[in-house]
Amino acid sequence: MLTIESQPIQNSNKKTKSSFSLRNYILLFIVVLIVISTVSVLLHSHIASYRTQGPGGRRDAEVDAHHDEHQTIRHQDALRSKERQYVKLLNEHKHAEQQLKGQVAAWKQKYLEALKSGGEQATHGALPPVIIPDANTLTQSECDMKISERLREQEETALLAAPVVASDNSSDDHHRIGVLVYTYKRAQYLERCLNALYKHKPIGSKFEIFVSQDGHHAEVERVVRSFPEITLWQKDHNILEKPSEGIVGNIAYYYIAQHYKFGLEKFFEHDSNFDRVVILEEDIEIAPDFFEYFQATGKLLSQDKSLFCVSAFNDNGMKSHVLDPMALYRSDFFPGLGWMMTREFWNEIKDKWPLGYWDDWLRLPENRKGRACIRPEISRTYTFGAEGVSQGQFFHQYLKNIHLTPTPINWLKVDLSYLQKRNYDELLRKQVDSAKAISTKEKDAFNNQQIDLKVVYHNPHEFDMLARSFKIMTDKKSGVPRGSYKGVVNFRHQRNQIFLVPTREDLLYSNSE
């Protein structure tokens, strides 16, 4: 019995010993893992600290920084590559746009050729250009419709005149045309002006560029010398002739007038083959067809003695008041801001050129002598000179909003005989007579119908009220409103053509300012 009882006791002790030993091993293994993890963390921290603080650490930091810089450069290269892709796409779109504009120009050319070959009953004289809905969206069908309409108008209107078309091989073209740019000390303005001239100057054209500088401002001279084939004349700014009655108003206008005479004398003495000169100032931007415009109208200016200038500027040429890029008009008001005159006219006025305020002097009746200027509906020049002698007069209210045409016209193929005085006067009379008479309250009642409307005024005060109502310039010189011809001022309003018409043309001109 005793032996039987002692055996279970021995077996129980073995199991207990075995269980205790296994538990200890597990605990020991866990402790070892914890110690190893702790040592690893401490060792990694120590190594990182040593790398950043010790000599070797600084080298490793420089390597890391170089690696980061390399990554940044690669990122920038990728951005530049994308930018080049975008620019390429943009250029492709621009090229497509130019092709579309070329198609539009071809359709317009078809229109002009149809005018010239309108049959035996078609007259040689051209009517004023048709109203183009939008030069950038004109379709083939619209162009064909305009051609048909224009031919019908020619058959109904017998304005017999010899066509005035300035072709590339015209016998008139042996006379070269000079572009004379006046500058003082606004070098940045002058550089912008000359850049535009060289950008749009046709290759092999008969135009030559001259610069007349008032003084010897070094930066201005540097700008001029940076362009090829420019003749530079420099006037002594310290020489100023004062009138016997003394200086009236701003003395700067006396410097300008005397500088103008200096430059014109130099130009016409320079070469007898220059029969005409286009006059610019340093703060003027030009349109793409600027040179062709003056080449085409130059022949008309030389032939028609009822004209004394051609201007590229419309005083009321704000974007809201223009529509037709081909429309040209006669004007009794001298616009300036990019204009052309002949040697013959210079010989007439040079000996009595004023000491100051030359442009207002040119507008006086005794100098204008009933003659007119040609002006466009959409300007071929834009003045960006917010700073200058005039201290921005009219700039912020009117001039900065002048619309410079983006649509080049092949003026050398356009018949301009409708601008001759006899043709134009008859045409204007018919247009005014047939225009629908309205009051200012009705000025917005016919929006976008592209029709002719007229508003009658009885005196200068009423004209000023109408001008303010339509937001055109109220300014007058020698009693002549800007842009007017025989007292009639025309402009666009809501795509309609508006005529402000005096009851008698002599009413407005009777009061001078």
PDB file of C-alpha atoms in Angstrom, residues 3 18 28 30 84 116 216 246 273 317 336 402 408 456 458 479 507:
ATOM      1  CA  THR A   3       4.478   1.743  -2.373  1.00  0.00           C
ATOM      2  CA  SER A  18       8.770  20.700 -16.339  1.00  0.00           C
ATOM      3  CA  LEU A  28      13.476  34.948 -20.755  1.00  0.00           C
ATOM      4  CA  ILE A  30      10.512  37.986 -24.203  1.00  0.00           C
ATOM      5  CA  ARG A  84       7.300  73.678 -73.801  1.00  0.00           C
ATOM      6  CA  LYS A 116     -13.837  95.226-110.141  1.00  0.00           C
ATOM      7  CA  HIS A 216      20.951 114.442 -76.830  1.00  0.00           C
ATOM      8  CA  GLY A 246       5.603 135.969 -74.778  1.00  0.00           C
ATOM      9  CA  ASN A 273      12.590 111.524-103.967  1.00  0.00           C
ATOM     10  CA  GLY A 317     -12.495 105.006 -82.432  1.00  0.00           C
ATOM     11  CA  GLY A 336      -2.978 113.790 -85.950  1.00  0.00           C
ATOM     12  CA  ILE A 402      -9.216 103.335 -78.785  1.00  0.00           C
ATOM     13  CA  PRO A 408      -5.056  93.549 -91.764  1.00  0.00           C
ATOM     14  CA  VAL A 456     -30.477 116.226 -85.802  1.00  0.00           C
ATOM     15  CA  HIS A 458     -29.523 122.754 -84.015  1.00  0.00           C
ATOM     16  CA  GLY A 479     -15.610 125.111 -84.132  1.00  0.00           C
ATOM     17  CA  LEU A 507     -24.161 126.668 -87.750  1.00  0.00           C
TER      18      LEU A 507
END
